[in-house]
Coordinates of C-alpha atoms and ligand atoms in Angstrom, one line a residue:
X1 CA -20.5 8.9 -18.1
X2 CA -20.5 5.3 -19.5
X3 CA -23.2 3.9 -18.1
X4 CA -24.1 0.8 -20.3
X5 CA -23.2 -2.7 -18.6
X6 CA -23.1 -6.0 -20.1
X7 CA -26.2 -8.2 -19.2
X8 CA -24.5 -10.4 -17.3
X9 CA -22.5 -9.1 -14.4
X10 CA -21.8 -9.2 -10.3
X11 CA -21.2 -6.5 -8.4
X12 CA -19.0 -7.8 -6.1
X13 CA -16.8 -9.5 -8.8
X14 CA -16.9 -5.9 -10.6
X15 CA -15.9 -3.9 -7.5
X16 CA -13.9 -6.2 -5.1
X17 CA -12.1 -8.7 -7.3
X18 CA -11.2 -6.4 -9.9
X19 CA -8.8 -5.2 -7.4
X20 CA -6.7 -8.2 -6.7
X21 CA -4.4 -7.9 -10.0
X22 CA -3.4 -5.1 -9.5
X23 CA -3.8 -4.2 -5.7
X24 CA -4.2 -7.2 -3.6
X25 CA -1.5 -5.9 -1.0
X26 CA -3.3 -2.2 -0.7
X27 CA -5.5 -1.9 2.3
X28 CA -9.0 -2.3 1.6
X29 CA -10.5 -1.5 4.6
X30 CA -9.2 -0.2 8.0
X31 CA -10.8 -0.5 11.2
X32 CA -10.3 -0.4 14.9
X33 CA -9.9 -4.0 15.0
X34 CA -7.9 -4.7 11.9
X35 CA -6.6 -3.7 8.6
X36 CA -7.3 -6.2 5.4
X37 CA -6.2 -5.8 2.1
X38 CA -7.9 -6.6 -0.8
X39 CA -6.4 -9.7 -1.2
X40 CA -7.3 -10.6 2.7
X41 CA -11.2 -9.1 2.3
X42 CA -11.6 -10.7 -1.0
X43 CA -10.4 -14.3 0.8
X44 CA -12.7 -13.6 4.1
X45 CA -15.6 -12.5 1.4
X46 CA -15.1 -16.2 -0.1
X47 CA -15.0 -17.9 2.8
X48 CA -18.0 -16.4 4.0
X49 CA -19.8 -17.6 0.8
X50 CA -19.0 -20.9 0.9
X51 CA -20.1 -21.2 4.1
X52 CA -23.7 -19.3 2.9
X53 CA -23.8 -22.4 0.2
X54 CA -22.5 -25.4 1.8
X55 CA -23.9 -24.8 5.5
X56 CA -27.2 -22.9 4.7
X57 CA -28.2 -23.9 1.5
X58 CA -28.4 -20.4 0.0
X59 CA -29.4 -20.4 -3.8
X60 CA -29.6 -17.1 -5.3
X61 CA -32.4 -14.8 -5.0
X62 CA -32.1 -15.6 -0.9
X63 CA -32.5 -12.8 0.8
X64 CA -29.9 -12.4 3.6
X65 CA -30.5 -10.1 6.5
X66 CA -27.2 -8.0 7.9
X67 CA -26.9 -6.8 11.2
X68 CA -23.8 -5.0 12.7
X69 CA -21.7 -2.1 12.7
X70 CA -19.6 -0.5 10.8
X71 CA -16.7 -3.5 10.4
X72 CA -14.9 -5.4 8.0
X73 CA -17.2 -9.0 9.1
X74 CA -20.0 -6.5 7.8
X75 CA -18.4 -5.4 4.5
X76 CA -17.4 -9.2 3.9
X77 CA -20.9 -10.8 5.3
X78 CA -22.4 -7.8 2.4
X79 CA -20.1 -9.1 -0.2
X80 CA -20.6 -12.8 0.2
X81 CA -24.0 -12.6 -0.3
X82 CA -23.6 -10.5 -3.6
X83 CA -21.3 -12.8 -4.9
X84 CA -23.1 -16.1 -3.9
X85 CA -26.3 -14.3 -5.7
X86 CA -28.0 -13.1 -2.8
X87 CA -29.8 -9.8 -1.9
X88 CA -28.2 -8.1 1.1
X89 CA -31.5 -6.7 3.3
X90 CA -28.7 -4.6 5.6
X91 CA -30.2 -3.3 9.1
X92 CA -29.3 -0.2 11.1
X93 CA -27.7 -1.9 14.3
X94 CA -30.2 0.1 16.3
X95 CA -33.8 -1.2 15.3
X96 CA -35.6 -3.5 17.9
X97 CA -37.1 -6.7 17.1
X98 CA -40.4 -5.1 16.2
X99 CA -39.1 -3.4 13.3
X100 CA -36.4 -5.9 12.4
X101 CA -39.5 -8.2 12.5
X102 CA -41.3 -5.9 9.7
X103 CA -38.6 -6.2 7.3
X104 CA -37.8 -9.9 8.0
X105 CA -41.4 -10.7 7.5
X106 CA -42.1 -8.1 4.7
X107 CA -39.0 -9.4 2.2
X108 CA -39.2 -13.0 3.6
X109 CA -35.6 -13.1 4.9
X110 CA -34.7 -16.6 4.9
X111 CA -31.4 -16.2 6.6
X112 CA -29.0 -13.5 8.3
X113 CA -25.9 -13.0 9.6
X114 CA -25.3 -10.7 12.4
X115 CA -22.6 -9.5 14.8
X116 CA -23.1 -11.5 18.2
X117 CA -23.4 -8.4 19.9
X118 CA -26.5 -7.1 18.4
X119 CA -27.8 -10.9 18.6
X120 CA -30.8 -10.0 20.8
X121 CA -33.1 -8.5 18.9
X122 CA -32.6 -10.4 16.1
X123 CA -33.8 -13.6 18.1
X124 CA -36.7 -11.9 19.4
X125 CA -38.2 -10.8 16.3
X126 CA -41.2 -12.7 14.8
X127 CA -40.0 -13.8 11.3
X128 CA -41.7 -17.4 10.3
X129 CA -39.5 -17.5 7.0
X130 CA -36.4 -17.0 9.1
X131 CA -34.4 -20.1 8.9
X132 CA -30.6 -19.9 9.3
X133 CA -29.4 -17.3 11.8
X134 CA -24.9 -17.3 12.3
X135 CA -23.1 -15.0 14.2
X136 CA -19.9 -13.5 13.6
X137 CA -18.0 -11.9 16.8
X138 CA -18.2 -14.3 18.6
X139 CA -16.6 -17.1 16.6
X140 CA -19.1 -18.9 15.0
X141 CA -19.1 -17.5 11.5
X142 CA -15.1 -17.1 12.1
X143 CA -15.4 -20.9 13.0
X144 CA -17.1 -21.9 9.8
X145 CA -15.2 -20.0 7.7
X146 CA -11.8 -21.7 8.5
X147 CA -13.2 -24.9 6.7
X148 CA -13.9 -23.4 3.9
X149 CA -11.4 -22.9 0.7
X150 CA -10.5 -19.4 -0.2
X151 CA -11.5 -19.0 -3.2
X152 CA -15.1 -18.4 -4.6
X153 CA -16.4 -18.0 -8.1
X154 CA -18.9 -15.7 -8.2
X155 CA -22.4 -16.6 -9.2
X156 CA -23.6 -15.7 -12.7
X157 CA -25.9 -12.8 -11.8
X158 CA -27.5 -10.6 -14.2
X159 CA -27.2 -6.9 -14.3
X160 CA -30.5 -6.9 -13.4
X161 CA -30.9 -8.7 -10.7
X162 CA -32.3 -8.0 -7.3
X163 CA -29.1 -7.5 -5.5
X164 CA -30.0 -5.2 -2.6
X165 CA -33.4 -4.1 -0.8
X166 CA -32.5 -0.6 1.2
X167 CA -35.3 -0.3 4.0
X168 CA -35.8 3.8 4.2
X169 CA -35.5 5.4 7.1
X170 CA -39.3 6.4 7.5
X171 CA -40.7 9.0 9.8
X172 CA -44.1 7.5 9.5
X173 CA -45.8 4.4 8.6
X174 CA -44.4 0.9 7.8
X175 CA -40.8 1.2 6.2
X176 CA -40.7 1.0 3.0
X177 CA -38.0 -1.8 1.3
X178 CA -35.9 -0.1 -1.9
X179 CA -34.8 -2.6 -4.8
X180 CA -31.7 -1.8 -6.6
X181 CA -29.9 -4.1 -9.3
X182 CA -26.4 -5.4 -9.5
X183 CA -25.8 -2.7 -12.1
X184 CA -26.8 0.3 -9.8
X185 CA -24.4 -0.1 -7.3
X186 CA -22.1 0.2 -10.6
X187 CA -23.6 3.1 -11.9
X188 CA -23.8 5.1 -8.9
X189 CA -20.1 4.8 -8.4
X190 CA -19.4 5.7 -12.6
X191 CA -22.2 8.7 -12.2
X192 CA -21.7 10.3 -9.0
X193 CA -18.2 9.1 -7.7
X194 CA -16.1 9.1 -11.0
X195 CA -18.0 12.4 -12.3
X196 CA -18.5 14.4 -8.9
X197 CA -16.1 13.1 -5.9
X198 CA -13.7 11.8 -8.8
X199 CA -11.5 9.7 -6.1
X200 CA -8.3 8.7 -6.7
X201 CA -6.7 4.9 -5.9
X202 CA -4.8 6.9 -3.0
X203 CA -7.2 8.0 -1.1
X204 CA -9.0 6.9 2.4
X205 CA -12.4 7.0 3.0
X206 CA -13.9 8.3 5.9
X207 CA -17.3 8.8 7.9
X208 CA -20.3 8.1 10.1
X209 CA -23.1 7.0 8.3
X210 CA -23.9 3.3 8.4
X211 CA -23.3 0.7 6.0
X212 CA -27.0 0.1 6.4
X213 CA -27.8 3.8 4.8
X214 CA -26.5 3.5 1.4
X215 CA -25.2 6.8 1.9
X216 CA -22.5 5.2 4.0
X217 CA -22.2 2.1 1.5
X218 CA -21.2 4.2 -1.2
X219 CA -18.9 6.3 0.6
X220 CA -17.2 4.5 2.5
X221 CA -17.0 1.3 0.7
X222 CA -18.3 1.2 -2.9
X223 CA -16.6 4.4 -4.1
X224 CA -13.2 3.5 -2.6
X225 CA -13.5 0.6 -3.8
X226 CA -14.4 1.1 -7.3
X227 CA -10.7 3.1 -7.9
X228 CA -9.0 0.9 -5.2
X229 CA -8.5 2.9 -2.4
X230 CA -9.2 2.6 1.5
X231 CA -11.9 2.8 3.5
X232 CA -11.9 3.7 7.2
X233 CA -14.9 2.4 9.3
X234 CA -15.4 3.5 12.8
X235 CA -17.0 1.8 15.3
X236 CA -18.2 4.7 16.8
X237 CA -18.7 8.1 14.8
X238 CA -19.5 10.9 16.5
X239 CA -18.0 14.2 15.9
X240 CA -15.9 14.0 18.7
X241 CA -14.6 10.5 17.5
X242 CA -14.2 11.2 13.9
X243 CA -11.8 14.6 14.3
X244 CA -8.9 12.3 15.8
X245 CA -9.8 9.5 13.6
X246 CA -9.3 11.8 10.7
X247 CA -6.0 12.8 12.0
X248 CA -4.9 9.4 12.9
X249 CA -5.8 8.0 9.6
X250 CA -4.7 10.8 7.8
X251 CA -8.2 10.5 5.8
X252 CA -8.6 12.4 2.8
X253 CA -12.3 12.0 2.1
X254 CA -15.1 12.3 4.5
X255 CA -18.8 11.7 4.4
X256 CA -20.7 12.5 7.2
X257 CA -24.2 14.8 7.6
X258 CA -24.0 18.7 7.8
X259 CA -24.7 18.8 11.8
X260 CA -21.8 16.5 12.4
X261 CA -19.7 19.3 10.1
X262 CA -20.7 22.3 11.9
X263 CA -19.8 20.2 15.4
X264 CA -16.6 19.4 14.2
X265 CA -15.5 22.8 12.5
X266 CA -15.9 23.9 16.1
X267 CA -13.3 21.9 17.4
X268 CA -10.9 21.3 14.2
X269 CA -8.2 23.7 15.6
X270 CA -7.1 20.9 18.2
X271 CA -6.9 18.3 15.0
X272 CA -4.5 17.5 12.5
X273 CA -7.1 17.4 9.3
X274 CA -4.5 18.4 6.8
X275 CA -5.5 15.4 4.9
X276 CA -8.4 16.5 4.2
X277 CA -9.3 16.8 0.3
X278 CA -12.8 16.6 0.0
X279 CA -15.9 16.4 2.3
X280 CA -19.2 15.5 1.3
X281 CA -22.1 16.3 3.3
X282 CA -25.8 14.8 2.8
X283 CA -28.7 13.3 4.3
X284 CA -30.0 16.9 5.1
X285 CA -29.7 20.2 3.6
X286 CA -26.3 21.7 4.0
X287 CA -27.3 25.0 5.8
X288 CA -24.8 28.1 4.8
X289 CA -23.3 29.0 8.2
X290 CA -21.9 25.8 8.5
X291 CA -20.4 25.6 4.9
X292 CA -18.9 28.8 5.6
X293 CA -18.0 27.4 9.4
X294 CA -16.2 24.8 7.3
X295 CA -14.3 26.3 5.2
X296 CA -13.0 29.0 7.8
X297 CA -12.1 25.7 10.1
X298 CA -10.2 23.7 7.1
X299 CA -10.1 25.9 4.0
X300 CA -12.1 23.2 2.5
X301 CA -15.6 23.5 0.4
X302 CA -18.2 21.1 1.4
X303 CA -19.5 19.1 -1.0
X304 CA -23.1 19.1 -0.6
X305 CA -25.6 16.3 -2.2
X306 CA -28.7 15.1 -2.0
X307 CA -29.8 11.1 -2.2
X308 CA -32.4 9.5 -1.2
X309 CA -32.5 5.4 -0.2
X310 CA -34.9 5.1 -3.4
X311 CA -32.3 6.5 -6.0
X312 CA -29.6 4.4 -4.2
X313 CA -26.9 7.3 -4.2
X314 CA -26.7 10.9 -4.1
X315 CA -28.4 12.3 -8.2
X316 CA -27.9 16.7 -7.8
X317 CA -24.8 17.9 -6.2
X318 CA -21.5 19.9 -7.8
X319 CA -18.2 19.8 -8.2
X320 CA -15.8 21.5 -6.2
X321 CA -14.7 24.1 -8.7
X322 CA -18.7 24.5 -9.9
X323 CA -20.4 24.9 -5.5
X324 CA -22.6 27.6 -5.2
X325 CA -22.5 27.9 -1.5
X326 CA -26.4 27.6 -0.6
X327 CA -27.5 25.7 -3.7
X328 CA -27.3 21.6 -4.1
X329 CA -25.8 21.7 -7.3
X330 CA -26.4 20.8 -10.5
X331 CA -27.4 17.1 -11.4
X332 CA -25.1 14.1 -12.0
X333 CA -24.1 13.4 -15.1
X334 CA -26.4 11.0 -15.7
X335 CA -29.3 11.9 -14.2
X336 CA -32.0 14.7 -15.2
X337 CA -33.8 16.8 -13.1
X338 CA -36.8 19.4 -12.9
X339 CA -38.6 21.4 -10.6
X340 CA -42.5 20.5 -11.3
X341 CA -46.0 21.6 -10.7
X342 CA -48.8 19.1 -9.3
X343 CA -49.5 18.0 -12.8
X344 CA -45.9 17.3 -13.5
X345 CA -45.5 20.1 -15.6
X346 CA -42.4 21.9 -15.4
X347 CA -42.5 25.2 -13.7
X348 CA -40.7 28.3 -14.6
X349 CA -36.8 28.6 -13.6
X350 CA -37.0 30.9 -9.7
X351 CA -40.8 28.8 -8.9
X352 CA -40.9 26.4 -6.0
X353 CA -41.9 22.8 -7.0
X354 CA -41.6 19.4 -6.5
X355 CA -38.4 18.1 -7.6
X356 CA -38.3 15.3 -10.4
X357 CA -35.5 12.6 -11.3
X358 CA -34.4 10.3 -13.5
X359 CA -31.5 8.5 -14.2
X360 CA -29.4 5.2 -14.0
X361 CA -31.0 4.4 -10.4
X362 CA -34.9 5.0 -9.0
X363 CA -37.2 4.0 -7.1
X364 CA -38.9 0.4 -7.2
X365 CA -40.5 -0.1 -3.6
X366 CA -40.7 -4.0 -2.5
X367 CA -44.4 -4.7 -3.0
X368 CA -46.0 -1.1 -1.9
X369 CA -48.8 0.7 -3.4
X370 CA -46.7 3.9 -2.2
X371 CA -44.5 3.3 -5.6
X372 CA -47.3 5.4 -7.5
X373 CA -46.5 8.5 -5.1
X374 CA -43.0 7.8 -5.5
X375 CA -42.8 7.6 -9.8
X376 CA -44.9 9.7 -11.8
X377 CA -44.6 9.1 -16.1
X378 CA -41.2 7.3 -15.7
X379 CA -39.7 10.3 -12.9
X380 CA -38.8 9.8 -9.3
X381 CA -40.7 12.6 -7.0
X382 CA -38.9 12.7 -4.0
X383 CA -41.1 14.4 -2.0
X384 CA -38.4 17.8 -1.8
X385 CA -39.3 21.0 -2.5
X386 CA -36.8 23.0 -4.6
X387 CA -36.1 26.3 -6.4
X388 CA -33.8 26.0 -10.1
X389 CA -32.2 29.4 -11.0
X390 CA -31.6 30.0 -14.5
X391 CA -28.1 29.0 -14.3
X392 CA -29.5 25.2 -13.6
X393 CA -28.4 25.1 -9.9
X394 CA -30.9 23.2 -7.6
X395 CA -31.8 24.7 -4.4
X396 CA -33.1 23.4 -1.8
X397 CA -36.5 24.6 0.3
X398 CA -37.9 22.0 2.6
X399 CA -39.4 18.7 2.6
X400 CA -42.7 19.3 0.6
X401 CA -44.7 18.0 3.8
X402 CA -42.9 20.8 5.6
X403 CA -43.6 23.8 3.7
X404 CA -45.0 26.5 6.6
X405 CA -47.6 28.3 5.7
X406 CA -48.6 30.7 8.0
X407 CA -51.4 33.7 7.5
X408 CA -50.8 33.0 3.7
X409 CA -47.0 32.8 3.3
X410 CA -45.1 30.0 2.0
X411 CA -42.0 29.5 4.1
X412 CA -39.2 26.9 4.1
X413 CA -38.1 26.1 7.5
X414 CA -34.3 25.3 6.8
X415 CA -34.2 28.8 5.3
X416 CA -35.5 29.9 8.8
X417 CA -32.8 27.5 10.3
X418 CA -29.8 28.6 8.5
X419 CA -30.5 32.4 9.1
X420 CA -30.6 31.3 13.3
X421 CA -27.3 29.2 12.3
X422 CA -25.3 32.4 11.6
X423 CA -26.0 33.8 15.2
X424 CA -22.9 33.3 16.9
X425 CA -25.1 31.7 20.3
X426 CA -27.2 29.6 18.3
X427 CA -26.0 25.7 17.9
X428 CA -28.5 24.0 16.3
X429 CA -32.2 24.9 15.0
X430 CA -35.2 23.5 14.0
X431 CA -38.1 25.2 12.7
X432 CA -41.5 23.7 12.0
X433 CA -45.1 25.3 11.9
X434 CA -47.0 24.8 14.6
X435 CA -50.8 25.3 15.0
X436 CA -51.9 28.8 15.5
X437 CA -55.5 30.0 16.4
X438 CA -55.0 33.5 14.2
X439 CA -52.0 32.7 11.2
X440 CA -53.5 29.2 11.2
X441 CA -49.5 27.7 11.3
X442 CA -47.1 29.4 13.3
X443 CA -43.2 29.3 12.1
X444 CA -42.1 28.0 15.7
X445 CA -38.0 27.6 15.9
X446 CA -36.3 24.8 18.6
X447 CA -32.9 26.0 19.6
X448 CA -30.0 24.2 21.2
X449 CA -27.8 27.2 22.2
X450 CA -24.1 27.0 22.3
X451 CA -22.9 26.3 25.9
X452 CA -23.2 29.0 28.6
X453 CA -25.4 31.2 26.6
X454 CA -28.3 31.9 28.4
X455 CA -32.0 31.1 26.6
X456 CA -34.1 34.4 27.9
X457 CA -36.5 36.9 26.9
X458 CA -33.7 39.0 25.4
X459 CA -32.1 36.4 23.9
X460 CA -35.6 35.4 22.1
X461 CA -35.9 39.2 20.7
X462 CA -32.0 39.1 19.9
X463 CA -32.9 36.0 17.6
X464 CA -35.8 37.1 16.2
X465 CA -34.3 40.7 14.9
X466 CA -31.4 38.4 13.6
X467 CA -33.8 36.3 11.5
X468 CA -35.6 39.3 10.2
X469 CA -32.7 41.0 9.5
X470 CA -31.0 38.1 7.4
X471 CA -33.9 37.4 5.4
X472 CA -37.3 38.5 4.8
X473 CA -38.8 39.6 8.4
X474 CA -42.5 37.6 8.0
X475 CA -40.1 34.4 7.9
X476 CA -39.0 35.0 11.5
X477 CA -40.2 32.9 14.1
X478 CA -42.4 33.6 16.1
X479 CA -42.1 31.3 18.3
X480 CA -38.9 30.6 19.8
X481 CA -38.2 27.2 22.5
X482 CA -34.9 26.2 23.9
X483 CA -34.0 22.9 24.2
X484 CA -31.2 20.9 25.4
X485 CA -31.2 18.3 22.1
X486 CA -32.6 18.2 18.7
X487 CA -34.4 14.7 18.2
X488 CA -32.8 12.9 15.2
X489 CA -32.7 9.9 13.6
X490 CA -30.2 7.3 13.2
X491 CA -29.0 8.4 10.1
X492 CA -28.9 12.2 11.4
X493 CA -32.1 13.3 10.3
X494 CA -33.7 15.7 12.2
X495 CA -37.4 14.4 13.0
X496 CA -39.6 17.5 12.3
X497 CA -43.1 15.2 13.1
X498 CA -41.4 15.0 16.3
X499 CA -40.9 18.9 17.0
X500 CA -44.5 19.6 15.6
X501 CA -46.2 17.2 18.3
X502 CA -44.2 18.8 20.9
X503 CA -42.4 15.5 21.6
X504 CA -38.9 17.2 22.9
X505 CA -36.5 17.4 25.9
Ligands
3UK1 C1 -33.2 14.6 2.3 C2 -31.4 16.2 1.6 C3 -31.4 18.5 1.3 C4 -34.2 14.8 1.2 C5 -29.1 9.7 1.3 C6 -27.1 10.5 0.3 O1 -30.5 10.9 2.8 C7 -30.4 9.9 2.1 O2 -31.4 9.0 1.9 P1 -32.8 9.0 2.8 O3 -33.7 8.0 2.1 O4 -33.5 10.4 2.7 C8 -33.7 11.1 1.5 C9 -34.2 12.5 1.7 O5 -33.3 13.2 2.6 N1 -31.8 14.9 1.8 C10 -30.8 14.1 1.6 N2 -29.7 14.8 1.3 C11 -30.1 16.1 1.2 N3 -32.1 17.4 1.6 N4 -30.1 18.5 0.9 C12 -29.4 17.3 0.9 N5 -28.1 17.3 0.6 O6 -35.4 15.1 1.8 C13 -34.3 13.4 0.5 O7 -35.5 13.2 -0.2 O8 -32.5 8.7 4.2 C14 -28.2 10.7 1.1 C15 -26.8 9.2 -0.2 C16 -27.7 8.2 0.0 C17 -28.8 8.4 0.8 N6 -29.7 7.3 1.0

């Protein structure tokens, strides 16, 4: 892929304005509450930056926190501030004020904008550098913006520049703030989405994640919008609201995470999703059962990929006509990747290692001594544990801080969980060692059975000769729990520090 860009450039100019030649009366973006074209975003987004200027004094390098869900004031609040030469610090819509106040405190937020429904926590976070707070929703921001002229030129930014600071969705300590340049949001839509998803200016976008996740970003706004196409956003995104919004919408690309998929492949028979073209799944590995479930519910082969909020976008996953069901993929043109030792070696193909790399996007952490765990000699270690087979594929094992090993064994728990996914009763699985007096960890499996199947001694043994007889029987688990949910995280993660301390319903 071309991935050279001139020194001077702005996203938003690059990706939104580039549109309005050509396409200014195609929809850009469709929601519950409205459709806008590009023309119609591109004027709101100029309004909105004028307003930034003129009422708040931004001057570039501000950093602008975002709050709301997934709706076009969001997408036009996120591109204002790229245009006026801000950096976007966008917030999942449910964090409280004590985490909102470690981010606003951490990158200095000096303003935000944030959907007057979600005001609350914002004004009860502690953030001394917070100066200029406006609302949209409830027609302040709407207000302000009628004043304002509709056209903006976009500050002079260079491709370099600070653009974006992703806060990760951390499991443990302080969260950790991402930086990623004007150019990277270029480059992940030229690497993954012109190389990989290769989009077409027809097609609408479709999905759950948050704009906040730059998993959602990129799918549902920077990749449609880098070829021209539409994006849907949902206010809500569940399963069970995304099958009719598919069918409504007549989407043809959806991003959502592998659990969602399975959930939905159970219900697509009362769905229209003939629109369907492509779906990508990511955020978690992509279990086989429920590629399989998938393509028996749609005919369609999930795309899987991994990303990470470091490397912006999604760096190892294959094209349709290249998926080996089970494995990531290969990585994106690009980007280079390698399975390595703990000296950063690299190990034999069929040897379980950390995963390393590089390409047009990594890892700079805002001010965090955690960078030098992150990037080792110039490669991004992601903290993943994977297998490459001599064909180049990537496949996944586990997190590498959730690698079981139990009375000697190495065992990757989302191996575990997709051989209890192909039971017919099983739902959803989690498998994480606990502590065991004898095999010192115990591979111990949390089970949310499908409905009126009955969790019982039986059904335990049932599982367990399943497990042993899908893969290699000292990976079964021992230990078997049923539960009524799965805790997860707002961007569909399942929390595994959670199931190892017990901490479930
Ligand atoms: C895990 C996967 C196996 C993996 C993300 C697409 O998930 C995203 O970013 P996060 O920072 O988490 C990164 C970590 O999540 N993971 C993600 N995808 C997969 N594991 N198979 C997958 N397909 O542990 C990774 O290190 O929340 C995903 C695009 C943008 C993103 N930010």
């Amino acid at each position: 892929p071309r991935l050279r860009y001139p020194a001077r450039l702005n996203c938003a100019s690059v990706l939104l304005d580039a549109n309005l030649a050509t396409r200014a009366d195609h929809p850009a973006l469709v929601t519950p509450a409205e459709t806008l074209t590009y023309g119609q975003l591109a004027e709101r987004v100029n309004r909105i930056a004028h307003v930034l200027v003129n009422r708040t004094g931004l001057v570039p390098g501000n950093r602008v926190l975002l709050r709301g869900a997934n709706t076009a004031w969001m997408v036009a609040a996120y591109f204002a501030v790229l245009k006026a030469g801000g950096i976007v610090v966008a917030t999942m819509p449910l964090l409280r004020a004590k985490e909102l106040g470690q981010m606003l405190r951490k990158a200095r937020i000096s303003h935000a904008l944030c959907d007057a429904r979600l005001s609350g926590a914002l004004a009860e976070a502690e953030a001394p550098d917070l100066r200029h707070v406006l609302h949209w929703g409830d027609g302040e921001l709407e207000g302000l913006c009628v004043a304002e002229s509709a056209g903006f030129t976009a500050c002079d930014t260079a491709a370099e520049d600070i653009c974006l600071i992703g806060f990760t969705s951390g499991t443990t300590g302080e969260p950790k703030g991402t930086l990623h340049f004007h150019r990277d949001m270029l480059a992940i839509c030229d690497a993954y989405a012109r190389e990989v998803l290769r989009p077409e200016p027809a097609d609408v976008f479709i999905g759950s994640p948050p704009l906040a996740f730059t998993f959602g970003l990129g799918g549902l706004v920077l990749f449609p919008f880098s070829v021209g196409a539409t994006g849907v956003l949902l206010d809500r995104a569940s399963p069970d609201d995304l099958l009719p919004a598919i069918a409504r919408h007549r989407a043809t690309i959806c991003f959502t995470a592998p659990t969602a998929y399975r959930a939905m492949a159970a219900k697509a028979g009362e769905h229209d999703l003939s629109s369907l073209r492509k779906c990508v799944s990511a955020g978690e590995a992509l279990p086989r059962p429920i590629f399989e479930a998938w393509r028996e519910a749609t005919g369609l082969r999930l795309m899987d990929g991994i990303g990470a909020t470091e490397m912006l976008h999604i760096f190892i996953a294959a094209r349709e006509e290249q998926i080996r069901p089970g494995a990531t993929g290969l990585p994106v043109p690009g980007y280079e990747a390698k399975v390595v030792g703990p000296d950063g070696a690299e190990l034999p193909r069929g040897a379980p290692g950390r995963l390393a790399v590089r390409g047009p996007t990594g890892c700079r952490y805002l001010d965090d001594p955690r960078q030098a765990n992150y990037v080792e000699n110039g490669w991004n270690i992601t903290g993943d544990t994977y297998i490459q087979d001599e064909d180049g594929y990537f496949w996944y094992q586990a997190r590498s801080d959730d690698m079981i090993v139990s009375a000697g064994y190495n065992i990757a728990g989302p191996e575990v969980e997709a051989a209890m996914l192909s039971h017919p009763l099983v739902r959803e699985c989690g498998v994480v060692g606990t502590p065991d007096a004898e095999r010192g960890m115990v591979v111990t499996a949390y089970v949310v059975l499908e409905p009126g199947a009955i969790g019982d001694a039986a059904l335990v043994k049932a599982l367990q000769e399943h497990v042993k007889a899908e893969i290699a029987p000292y990976k079964y688990p021992r230990r078997i729990e049923f539960v009524a949910r799965l805790p997860r995280t707002e961007t569909g993660k399942l929390q595994r520090f959670a199931l190892r301390q017990g901490a479930i319903t």
